[in-house]
PDB file of C-alpha atoms in Angstrom:
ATOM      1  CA  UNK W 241      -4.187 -19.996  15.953  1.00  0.00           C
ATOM      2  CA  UNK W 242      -4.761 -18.243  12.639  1.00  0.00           C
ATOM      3  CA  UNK W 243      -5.315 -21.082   9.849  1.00  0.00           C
ATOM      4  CA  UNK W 244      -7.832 -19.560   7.678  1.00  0.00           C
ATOM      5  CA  UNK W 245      -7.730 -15.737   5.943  1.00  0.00           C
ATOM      6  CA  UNK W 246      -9.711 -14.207   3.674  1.00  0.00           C
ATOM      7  CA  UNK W 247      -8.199 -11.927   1.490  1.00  0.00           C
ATOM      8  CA  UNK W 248      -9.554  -8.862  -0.405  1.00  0.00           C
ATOM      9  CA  UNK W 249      -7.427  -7.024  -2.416  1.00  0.00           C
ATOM     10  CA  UNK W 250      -5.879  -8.682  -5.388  1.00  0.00           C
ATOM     11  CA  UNK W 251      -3.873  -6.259  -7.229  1.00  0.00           C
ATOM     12  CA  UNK W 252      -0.283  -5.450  -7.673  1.00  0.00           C
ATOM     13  CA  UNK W 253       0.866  -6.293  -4.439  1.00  0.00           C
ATOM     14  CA  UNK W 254      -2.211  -8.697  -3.164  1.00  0.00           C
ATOM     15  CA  UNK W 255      -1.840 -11.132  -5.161  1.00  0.00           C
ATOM     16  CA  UNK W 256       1.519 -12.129  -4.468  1.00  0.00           C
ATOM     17  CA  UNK W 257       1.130 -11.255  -0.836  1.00  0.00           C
ATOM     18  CA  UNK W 258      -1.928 -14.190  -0.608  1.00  0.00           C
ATOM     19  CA  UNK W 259       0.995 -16.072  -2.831  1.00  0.00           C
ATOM     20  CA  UNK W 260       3.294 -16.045   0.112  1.00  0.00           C
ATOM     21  CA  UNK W 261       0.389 -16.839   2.684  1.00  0.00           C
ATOM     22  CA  UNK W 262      -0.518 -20.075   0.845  1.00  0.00           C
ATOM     23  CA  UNK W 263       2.835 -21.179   0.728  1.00  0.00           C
ATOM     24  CA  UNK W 264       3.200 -20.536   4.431  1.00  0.00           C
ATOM     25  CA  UNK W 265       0.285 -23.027   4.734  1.00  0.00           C
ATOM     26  CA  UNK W 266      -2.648 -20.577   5.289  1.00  0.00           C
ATOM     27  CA  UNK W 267      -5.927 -21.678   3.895  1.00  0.00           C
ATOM     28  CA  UNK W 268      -6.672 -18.492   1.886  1.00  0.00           C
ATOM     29  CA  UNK W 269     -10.263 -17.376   0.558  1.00  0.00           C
ATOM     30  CA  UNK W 270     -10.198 -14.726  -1.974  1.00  0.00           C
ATOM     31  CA  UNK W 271     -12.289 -11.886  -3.195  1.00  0.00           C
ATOM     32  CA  UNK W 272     -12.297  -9.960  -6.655  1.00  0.00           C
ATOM     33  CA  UNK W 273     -14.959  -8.158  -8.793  1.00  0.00           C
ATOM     34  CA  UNK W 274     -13.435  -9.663 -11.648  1.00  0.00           C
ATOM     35  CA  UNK W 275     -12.809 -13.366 -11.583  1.00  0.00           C
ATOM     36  CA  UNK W 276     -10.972 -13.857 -14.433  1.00  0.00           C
ATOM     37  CA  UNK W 277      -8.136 -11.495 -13.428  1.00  0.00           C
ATOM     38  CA  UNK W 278      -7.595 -13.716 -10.627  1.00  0.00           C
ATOM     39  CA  UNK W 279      -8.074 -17.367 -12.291  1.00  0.00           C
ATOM     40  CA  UNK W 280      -3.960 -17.763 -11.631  1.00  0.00           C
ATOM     41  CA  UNK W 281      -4.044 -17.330  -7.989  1.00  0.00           C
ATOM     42  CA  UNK W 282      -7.201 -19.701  -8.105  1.00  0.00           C
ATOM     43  CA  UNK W 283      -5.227 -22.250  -9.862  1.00  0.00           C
ATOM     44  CA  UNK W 284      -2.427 -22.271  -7.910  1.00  0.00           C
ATOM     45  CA  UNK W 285      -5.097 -23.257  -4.838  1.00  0.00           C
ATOM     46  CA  UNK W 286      -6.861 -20.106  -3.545  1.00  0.00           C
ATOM     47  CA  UNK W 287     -10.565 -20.406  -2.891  1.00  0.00           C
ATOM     48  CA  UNK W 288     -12.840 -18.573  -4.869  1.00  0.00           C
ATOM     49  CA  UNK W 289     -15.238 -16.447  -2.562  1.00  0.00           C
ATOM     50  CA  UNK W 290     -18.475 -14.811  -5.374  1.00  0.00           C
ATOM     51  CA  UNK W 291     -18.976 -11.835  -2.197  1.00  0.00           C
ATOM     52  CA  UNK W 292     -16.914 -10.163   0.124  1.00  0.00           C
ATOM     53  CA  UNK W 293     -19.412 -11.117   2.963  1.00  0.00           C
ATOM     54  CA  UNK W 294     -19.102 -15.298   1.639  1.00  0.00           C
ATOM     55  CA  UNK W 295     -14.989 -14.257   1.670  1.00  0.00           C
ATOM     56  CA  UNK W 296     -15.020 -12.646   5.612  1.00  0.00           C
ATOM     57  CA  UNK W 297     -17.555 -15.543   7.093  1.00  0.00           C
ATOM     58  CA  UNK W 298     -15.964 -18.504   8.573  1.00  0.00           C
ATOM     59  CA  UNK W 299     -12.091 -16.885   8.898  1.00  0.00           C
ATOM     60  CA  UNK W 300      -9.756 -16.835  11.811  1.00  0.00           C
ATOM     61  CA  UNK W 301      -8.677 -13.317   9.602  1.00  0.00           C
ATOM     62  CA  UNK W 302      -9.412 -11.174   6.997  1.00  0.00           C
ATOM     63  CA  UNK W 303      -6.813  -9.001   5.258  1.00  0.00           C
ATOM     64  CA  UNK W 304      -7.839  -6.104   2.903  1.00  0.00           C
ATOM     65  CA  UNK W 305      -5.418  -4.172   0.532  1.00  0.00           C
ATOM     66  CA  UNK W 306      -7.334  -2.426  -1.595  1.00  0.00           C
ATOM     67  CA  UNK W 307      -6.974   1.336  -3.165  1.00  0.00           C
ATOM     68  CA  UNK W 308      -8.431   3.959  -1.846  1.00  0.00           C
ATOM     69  CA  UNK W 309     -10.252   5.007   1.493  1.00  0.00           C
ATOM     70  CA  UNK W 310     -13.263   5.186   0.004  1.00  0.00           C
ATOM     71  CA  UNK W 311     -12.810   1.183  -0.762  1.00  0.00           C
ATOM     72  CA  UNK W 312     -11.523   0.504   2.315  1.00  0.00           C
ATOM     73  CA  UNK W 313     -14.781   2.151   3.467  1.00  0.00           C
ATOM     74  CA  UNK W 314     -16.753   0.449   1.315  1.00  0.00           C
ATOM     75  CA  UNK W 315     -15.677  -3.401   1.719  1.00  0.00           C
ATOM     76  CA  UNK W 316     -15.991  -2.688   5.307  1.00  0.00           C
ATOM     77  CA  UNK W 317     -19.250  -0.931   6.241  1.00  0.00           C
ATOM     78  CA  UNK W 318     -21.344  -1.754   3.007  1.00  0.00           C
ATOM     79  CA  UNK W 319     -24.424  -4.339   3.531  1.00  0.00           C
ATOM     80  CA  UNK W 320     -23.372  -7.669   3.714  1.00  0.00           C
ATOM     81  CA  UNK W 321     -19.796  -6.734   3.681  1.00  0.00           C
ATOM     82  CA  UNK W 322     -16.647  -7.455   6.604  1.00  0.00           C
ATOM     83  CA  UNK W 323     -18.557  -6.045   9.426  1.00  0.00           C
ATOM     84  CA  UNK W 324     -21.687  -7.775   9.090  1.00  0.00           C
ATOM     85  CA  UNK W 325     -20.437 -11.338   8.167  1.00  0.00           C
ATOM     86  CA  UNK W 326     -17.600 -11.579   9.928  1.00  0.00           C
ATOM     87  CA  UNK W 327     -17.912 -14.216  12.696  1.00  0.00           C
ATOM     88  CA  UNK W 328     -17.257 -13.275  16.397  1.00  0.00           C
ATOM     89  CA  UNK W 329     -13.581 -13.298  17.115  1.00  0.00           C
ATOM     90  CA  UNK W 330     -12.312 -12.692  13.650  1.00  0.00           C
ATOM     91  CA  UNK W 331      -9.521 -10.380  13.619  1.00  0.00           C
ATOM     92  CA  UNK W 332      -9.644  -7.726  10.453  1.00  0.00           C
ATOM     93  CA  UNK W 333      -6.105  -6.203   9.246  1.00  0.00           C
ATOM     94  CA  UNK W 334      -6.555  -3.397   6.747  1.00  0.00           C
ATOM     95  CA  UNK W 335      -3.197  -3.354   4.737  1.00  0.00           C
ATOM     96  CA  UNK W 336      -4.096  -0.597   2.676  1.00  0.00           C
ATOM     97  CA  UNK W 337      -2.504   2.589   3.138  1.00  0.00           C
ATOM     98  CA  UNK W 338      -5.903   4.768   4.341  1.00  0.00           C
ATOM     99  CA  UNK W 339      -6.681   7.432   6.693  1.00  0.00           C
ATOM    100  CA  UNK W 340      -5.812   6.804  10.110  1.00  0.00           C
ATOM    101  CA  UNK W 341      -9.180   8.253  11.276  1.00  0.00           C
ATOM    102  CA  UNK W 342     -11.086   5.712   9.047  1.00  0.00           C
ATOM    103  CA  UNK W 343      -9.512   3.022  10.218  1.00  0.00           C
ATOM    104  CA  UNK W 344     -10.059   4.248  14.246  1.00  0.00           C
ATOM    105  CA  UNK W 345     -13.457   4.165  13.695  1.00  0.00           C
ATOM    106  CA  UNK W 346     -13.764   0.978  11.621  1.00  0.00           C
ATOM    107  CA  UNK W 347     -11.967  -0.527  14.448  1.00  0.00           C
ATOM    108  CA  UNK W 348     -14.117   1.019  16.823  1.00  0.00           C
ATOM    109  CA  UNK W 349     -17.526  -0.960  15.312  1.00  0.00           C
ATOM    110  CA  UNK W 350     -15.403  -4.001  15.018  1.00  0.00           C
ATOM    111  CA  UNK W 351     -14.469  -3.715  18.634  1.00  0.00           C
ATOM    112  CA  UNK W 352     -18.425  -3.137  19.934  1.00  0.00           C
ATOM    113  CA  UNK W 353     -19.177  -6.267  17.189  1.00  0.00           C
ATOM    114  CA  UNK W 354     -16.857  -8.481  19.179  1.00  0.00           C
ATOM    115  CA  UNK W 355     -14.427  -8.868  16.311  1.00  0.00           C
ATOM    116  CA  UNK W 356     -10.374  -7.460  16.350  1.00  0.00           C
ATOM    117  CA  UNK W 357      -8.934  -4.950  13.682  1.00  0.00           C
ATOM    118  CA  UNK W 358      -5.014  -4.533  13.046  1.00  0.00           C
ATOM    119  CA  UNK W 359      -4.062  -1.559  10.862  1.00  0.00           C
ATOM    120  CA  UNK W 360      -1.102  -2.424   8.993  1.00  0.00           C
ATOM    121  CA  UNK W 361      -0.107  -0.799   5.980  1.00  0.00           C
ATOM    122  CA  UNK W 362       3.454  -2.051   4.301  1.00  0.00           C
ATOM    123  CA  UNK W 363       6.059  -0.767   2.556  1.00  0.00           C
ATOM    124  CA  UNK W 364       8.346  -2.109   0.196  1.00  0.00           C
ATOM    125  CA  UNK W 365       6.759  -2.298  -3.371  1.00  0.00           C
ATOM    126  CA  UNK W 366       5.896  -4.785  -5.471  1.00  0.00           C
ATOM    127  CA  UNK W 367       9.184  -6.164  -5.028  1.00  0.00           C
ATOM    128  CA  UNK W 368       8.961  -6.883  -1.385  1.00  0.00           C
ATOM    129  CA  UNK W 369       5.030  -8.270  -1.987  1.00  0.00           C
ATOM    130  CA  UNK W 370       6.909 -10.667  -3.990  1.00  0.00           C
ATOM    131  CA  UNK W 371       9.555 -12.092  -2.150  1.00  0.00           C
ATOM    132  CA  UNK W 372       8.132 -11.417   0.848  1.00  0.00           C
ATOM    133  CA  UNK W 373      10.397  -9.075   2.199  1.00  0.00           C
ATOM    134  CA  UNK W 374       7.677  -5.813   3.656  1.00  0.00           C
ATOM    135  CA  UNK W 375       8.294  -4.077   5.977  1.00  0.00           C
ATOM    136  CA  UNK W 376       4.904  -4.070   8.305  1.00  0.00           C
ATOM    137  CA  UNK W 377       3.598  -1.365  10.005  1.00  0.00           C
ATOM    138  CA  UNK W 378       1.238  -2.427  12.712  1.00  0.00           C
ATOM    139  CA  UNK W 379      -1.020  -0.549  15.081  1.00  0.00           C
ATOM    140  CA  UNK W 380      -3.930  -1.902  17.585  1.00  0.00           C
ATOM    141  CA  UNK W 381      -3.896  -4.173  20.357  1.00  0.00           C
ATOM    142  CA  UNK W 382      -0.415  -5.768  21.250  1.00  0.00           C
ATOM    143  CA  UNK W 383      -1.973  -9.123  22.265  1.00  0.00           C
ATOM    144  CA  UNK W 384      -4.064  -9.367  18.803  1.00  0.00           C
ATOM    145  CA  UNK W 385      -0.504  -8.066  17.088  1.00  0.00           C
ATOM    146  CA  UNK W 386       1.114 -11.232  18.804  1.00  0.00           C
ATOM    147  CA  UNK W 387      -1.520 -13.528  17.388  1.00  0.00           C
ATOM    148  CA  UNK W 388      -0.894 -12.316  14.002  1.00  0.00           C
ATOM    149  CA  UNK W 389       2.878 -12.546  13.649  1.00  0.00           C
ATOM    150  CA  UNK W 390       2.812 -16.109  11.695  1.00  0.00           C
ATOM    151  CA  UNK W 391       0.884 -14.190   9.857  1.00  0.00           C
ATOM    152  CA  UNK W 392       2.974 -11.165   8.812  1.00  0.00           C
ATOM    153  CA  UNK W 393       6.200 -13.318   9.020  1.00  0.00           C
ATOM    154  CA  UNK W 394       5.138 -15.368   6.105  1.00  0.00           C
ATOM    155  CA  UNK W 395       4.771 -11.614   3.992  1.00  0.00           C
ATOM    156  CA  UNK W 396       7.474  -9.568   5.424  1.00  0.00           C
ATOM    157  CA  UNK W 397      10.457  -9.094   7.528  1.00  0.00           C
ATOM    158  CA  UNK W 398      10.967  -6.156   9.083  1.00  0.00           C
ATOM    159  CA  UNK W 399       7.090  -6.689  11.017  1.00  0.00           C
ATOM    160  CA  UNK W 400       7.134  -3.614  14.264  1.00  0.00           C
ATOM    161  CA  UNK W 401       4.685  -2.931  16.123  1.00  0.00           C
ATOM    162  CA  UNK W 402       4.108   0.600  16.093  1.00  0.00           C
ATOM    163  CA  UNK W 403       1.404   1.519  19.207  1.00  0.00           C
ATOM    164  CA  UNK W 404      -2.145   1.845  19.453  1.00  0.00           C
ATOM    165  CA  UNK W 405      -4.957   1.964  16.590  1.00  0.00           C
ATOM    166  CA  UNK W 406      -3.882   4.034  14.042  1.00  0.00           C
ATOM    167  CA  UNK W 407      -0.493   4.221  14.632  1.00  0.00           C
ATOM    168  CA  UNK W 408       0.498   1.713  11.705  1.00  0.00           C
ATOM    169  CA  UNK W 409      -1.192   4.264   9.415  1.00  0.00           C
ATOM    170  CA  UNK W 410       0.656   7.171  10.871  1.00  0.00           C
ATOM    171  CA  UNK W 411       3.783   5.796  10.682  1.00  0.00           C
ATOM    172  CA  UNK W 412       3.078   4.491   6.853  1.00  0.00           C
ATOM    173  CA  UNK W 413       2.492   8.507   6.701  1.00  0.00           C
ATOM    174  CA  UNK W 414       6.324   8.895   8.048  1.00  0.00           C
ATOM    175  CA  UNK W 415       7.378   6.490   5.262  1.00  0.00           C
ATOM    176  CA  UNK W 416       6.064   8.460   2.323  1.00  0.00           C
ATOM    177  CA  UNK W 417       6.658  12.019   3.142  1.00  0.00           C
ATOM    178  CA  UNK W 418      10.075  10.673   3.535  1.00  0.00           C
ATOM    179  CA  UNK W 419       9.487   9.174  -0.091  1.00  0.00           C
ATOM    180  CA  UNK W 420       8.187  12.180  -1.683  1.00  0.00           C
ATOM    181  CA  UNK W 421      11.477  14.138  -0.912  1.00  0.00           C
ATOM    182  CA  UNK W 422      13.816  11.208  -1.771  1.00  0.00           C
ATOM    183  CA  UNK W 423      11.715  10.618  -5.039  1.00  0.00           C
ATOM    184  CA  UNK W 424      12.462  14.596  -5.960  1.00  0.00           C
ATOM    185  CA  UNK W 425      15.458  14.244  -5.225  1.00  0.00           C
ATOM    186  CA  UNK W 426      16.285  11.551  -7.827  1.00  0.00           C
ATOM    187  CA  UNK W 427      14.299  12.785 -10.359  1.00  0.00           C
ATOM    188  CA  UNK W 428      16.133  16.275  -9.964  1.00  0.00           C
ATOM    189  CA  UNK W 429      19.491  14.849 -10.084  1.00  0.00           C
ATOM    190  CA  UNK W 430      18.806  12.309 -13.211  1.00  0.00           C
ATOM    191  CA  UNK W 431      17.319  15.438 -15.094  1.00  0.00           C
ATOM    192  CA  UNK W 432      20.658  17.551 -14.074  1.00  0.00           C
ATOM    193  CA  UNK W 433      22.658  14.526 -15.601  1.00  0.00           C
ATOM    194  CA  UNK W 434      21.006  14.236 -19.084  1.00  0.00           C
ATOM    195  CA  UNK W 435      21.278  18.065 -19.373  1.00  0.00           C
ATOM    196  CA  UNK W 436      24.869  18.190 -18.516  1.00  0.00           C
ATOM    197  CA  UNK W 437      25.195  15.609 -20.930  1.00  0.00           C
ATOM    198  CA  UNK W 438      26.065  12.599 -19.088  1.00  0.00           C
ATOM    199  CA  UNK W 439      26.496   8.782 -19.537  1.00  0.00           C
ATOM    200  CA  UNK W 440      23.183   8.202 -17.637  1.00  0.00           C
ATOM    201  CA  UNK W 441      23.992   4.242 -16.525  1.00  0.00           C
ATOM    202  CA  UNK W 442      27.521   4.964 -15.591  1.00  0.00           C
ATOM    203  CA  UNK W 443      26.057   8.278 -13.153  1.00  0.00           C
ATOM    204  CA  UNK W 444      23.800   6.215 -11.946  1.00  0.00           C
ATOM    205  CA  UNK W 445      26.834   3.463 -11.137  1.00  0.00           C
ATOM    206  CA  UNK W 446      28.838   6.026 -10.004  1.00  0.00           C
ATOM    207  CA  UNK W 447      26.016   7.753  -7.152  1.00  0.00           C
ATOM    208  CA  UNK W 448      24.130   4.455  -6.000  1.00  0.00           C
ATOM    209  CA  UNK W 449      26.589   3.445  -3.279  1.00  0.00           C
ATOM    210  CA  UNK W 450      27.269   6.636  -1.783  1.00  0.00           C
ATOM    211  CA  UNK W 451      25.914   8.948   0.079  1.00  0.00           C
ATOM    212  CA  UNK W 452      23.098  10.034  -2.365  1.00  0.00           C
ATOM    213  CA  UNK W 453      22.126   6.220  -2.499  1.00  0.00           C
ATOM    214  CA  UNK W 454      18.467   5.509  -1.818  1.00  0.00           C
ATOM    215  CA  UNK W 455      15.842   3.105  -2.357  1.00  0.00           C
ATOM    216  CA  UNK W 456      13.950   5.408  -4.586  1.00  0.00           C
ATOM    217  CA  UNK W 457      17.262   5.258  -6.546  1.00  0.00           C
ATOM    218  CA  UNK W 458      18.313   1.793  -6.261  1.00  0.00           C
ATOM    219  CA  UNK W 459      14.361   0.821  -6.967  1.00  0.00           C
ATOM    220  CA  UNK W 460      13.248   3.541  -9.839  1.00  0.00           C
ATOM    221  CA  UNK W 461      16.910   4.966 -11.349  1.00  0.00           C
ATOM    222  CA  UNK W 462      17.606   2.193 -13.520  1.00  0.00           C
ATOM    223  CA  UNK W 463      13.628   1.633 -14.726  1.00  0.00           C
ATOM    224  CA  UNK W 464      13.923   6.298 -15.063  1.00  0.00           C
ATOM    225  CA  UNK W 465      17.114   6.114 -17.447  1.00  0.00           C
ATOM    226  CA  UNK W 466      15.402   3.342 -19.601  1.00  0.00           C
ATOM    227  CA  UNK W 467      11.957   4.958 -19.111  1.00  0.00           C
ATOM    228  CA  UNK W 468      10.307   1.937 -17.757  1.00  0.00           C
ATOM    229  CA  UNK W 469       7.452   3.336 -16.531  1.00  0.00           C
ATOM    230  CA  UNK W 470       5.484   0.327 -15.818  1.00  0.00           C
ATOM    231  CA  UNK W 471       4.221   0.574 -12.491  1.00  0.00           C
ATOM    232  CA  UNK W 472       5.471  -1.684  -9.684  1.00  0.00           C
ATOM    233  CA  UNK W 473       3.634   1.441  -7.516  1.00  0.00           C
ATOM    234  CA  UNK W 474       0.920   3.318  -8.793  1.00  0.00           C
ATOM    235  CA  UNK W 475       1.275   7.355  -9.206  1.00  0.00           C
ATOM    236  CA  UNK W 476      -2.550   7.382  -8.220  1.00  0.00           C
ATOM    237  CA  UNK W 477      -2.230   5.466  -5.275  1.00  0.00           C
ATOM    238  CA  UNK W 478       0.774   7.643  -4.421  1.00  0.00           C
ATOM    239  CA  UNK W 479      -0.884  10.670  -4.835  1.00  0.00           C
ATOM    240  CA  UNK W 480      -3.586   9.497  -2.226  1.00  0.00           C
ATOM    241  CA  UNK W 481      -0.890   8.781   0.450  1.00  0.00           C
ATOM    242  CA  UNK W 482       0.459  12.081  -0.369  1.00  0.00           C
ATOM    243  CA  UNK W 483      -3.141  13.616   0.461  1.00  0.00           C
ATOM    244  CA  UNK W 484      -3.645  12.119   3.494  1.00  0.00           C
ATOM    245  CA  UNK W 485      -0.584  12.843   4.784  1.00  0.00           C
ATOM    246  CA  UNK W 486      -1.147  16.506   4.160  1.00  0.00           C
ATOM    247  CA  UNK W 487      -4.480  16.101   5.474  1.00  0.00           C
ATOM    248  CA  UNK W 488      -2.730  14.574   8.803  1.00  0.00           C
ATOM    249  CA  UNK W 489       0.089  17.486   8.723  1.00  0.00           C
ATOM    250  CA  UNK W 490      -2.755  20.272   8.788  1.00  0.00           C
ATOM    251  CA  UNK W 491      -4.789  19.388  11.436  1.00  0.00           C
ATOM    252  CA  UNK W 492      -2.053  18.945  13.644  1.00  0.00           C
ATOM    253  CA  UNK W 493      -0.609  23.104  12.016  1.00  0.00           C
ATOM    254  CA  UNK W 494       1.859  21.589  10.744  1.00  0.00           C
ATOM    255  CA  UNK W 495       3.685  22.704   7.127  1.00  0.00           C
ATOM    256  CA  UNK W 496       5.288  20.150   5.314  1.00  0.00           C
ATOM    257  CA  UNK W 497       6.643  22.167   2.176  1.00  0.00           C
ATOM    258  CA  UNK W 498       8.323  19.426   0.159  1.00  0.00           C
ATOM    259  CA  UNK W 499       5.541  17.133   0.490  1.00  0.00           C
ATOM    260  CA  UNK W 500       2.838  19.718  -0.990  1.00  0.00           C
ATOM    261  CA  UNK W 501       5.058  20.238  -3.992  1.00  0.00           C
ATOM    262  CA  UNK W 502       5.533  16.863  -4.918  1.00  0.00           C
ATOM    263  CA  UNK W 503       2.276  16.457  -4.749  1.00  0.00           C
ATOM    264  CA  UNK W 504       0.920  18.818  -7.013  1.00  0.00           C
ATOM    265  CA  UNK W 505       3.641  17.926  -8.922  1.00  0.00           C
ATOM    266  CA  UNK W 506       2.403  14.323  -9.443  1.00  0.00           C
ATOM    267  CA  UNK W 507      -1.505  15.816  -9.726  1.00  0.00           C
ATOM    268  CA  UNK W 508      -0.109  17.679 -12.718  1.00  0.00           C
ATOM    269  CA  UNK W 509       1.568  14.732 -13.904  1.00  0.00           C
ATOM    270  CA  UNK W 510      -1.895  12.509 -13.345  1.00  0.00           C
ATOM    271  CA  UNK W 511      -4.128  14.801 -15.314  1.00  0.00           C
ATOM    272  CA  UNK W 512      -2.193  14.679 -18.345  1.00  0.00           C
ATOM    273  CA  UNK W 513      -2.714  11.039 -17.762  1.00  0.00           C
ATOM    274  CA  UNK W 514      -0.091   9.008 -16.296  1.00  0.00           C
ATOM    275  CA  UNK W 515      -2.001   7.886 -13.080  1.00  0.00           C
ATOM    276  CA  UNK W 516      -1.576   4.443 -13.700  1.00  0.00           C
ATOM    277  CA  UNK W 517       2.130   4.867 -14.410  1.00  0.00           C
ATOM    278  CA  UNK W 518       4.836   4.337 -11.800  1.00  0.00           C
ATOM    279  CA  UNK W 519       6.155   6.394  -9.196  1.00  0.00           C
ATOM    280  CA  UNK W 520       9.110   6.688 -11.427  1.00  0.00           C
ATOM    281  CA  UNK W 521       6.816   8.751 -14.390  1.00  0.00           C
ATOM    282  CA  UNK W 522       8.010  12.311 -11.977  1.00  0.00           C
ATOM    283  CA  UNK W 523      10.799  11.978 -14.161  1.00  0.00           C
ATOM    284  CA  UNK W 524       8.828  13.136 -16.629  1.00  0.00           C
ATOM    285  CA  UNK W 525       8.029  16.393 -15.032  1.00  0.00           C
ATOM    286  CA  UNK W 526      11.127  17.465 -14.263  1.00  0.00           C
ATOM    287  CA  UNK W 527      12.534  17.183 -17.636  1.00  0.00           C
ATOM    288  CA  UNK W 528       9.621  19.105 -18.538  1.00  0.00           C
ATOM    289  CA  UNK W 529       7.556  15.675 -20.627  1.00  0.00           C
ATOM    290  CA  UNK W 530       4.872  16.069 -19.290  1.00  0.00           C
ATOM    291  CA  UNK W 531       2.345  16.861 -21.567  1.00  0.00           C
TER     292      UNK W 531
END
């Protein structure tokens, strides 16, 4: 039985996922370079952790959600991080969105460590982190999976398990080429509306329950028309999913033309600097304000 986690990865959607874990009754240890940014969580009864190796030792489970594969990378295989001070029989879920490859091969040394690794990347924004309504996307062994479904029920509800080691990545892959097209698709349509001169609240009234209606829309319409472009998900971070999902596509000869665009679309959008922006910012380049 899973009673203790420590958790790594206190940003946007982190922190309120070790929220939702503590008020399921977890015992959660928690890791952040910068203290201070996390003295609310602290307060409200997480235990402080000063490494990531102090944060892994002594857990029945340690989640990471952190950026980038490079991190993921990092808080796994550096000296004196998860790897090496995780005890025997600790099972390691990586939440981040990564490469599927990394995460094979980080569960591969956890595996000949006698530890168990999960990869299970969500979906559902800052929103669902929140009220603890992600959708989980899990991949390793089914019996560990089982283990961990207190776990994941007190964070999401729509928890599947998707297959083997890597598959939760792959399928998080799935989820946001479907995104990138959906995204476009709003973006295109909003920019058609305010050049044909529009009410822009009462089009996006009138398309939201039909058969245009997505959660791109429903999520990012209302925060595009009011350019609220605060991010609940960052551009950056979206950009890397975009990458690696190309990266996935091309080994396997596989052409995914709407992704690519999008893409470069949001890499032009990040090097006039709106990075840390929302997804919602492609507006922005589709009405051509950009720069």
């Amino acid at each position: 039985m899973i009673k203790t986690i420590g958790f790594i990865g206190l940003g946007i959607m982190g922190k309120s996922m070790a929220r939702n874990l503590m008020k399921a009754g977890f015992e959660v240890h928690i890791f952040a370079r910068t203290k201070a940014k996390v003295m609310d969580i602290l307060n409200d009864g997480a235990v402080w952790s000063a490494t990531i190796g102090e944060c892994a030792k002594n857990r029945d489970a340690v989640i990471t959600i952190v950026g980038f594969p490079s991190d993921v990378d990092e808080v796994y295989n550096r000296d004196g991080n998860i790897l090496d001070s995780a005890d025997r029989g600790t099972i390691l879920i990586d939440m981040t969105t990564t490469s599927p490859e990394l995460d094979r091969k980080i569960a591969a040394d956890a595996e000949n460590r006698g530890l168990r690794m999960l990869d299970a990347p969500v979906t559902g924004g800052d929103t669902g982190a929140k009220n603890g309504t992600l959708t989980i996307l899990v991949g390793g062994d089914k019996e560990t999976f089982d283990i961990c479904r207190p776990l994941f029920a007190a964070m999401g509800k729509n928890i599947v398990y998707e297959g083997k080691t890597g598959s939760g990545q792959h399928t998080k892959m799935v989820n946001q080429i479907m995104i990138a097209g959906a995204l476009s698709g709003v973006c295109e349509g909003l920019s058609y509306a305010r050049r044909a001169g529009l009410d822009m609240a009462t089009v996006l009234k009138s398309v939201s329950t039909g058969a245009a209606a997505s959660a791109q829309l429903s999520n990012l319409g209302g925060k595009m028309i009011r350019e609220d472009y605060e991010p609940g998900f960052f551009l950056k971070h979206f950009i890397k999913d975009m990458r690696i999902a190309d990266e996935e596509a091309t080994q396997r000869k596989l052409e995914l033309p709407v992704l690519q665009k999008v893409l470069s679309e949001c890499r032009e959008l990040e090097k006039t600097g709106f990075g840390e922006k929302g997804t919602q910012v492609l507006l922005k380049y589709y009405t051509g304000e950009q720069k």
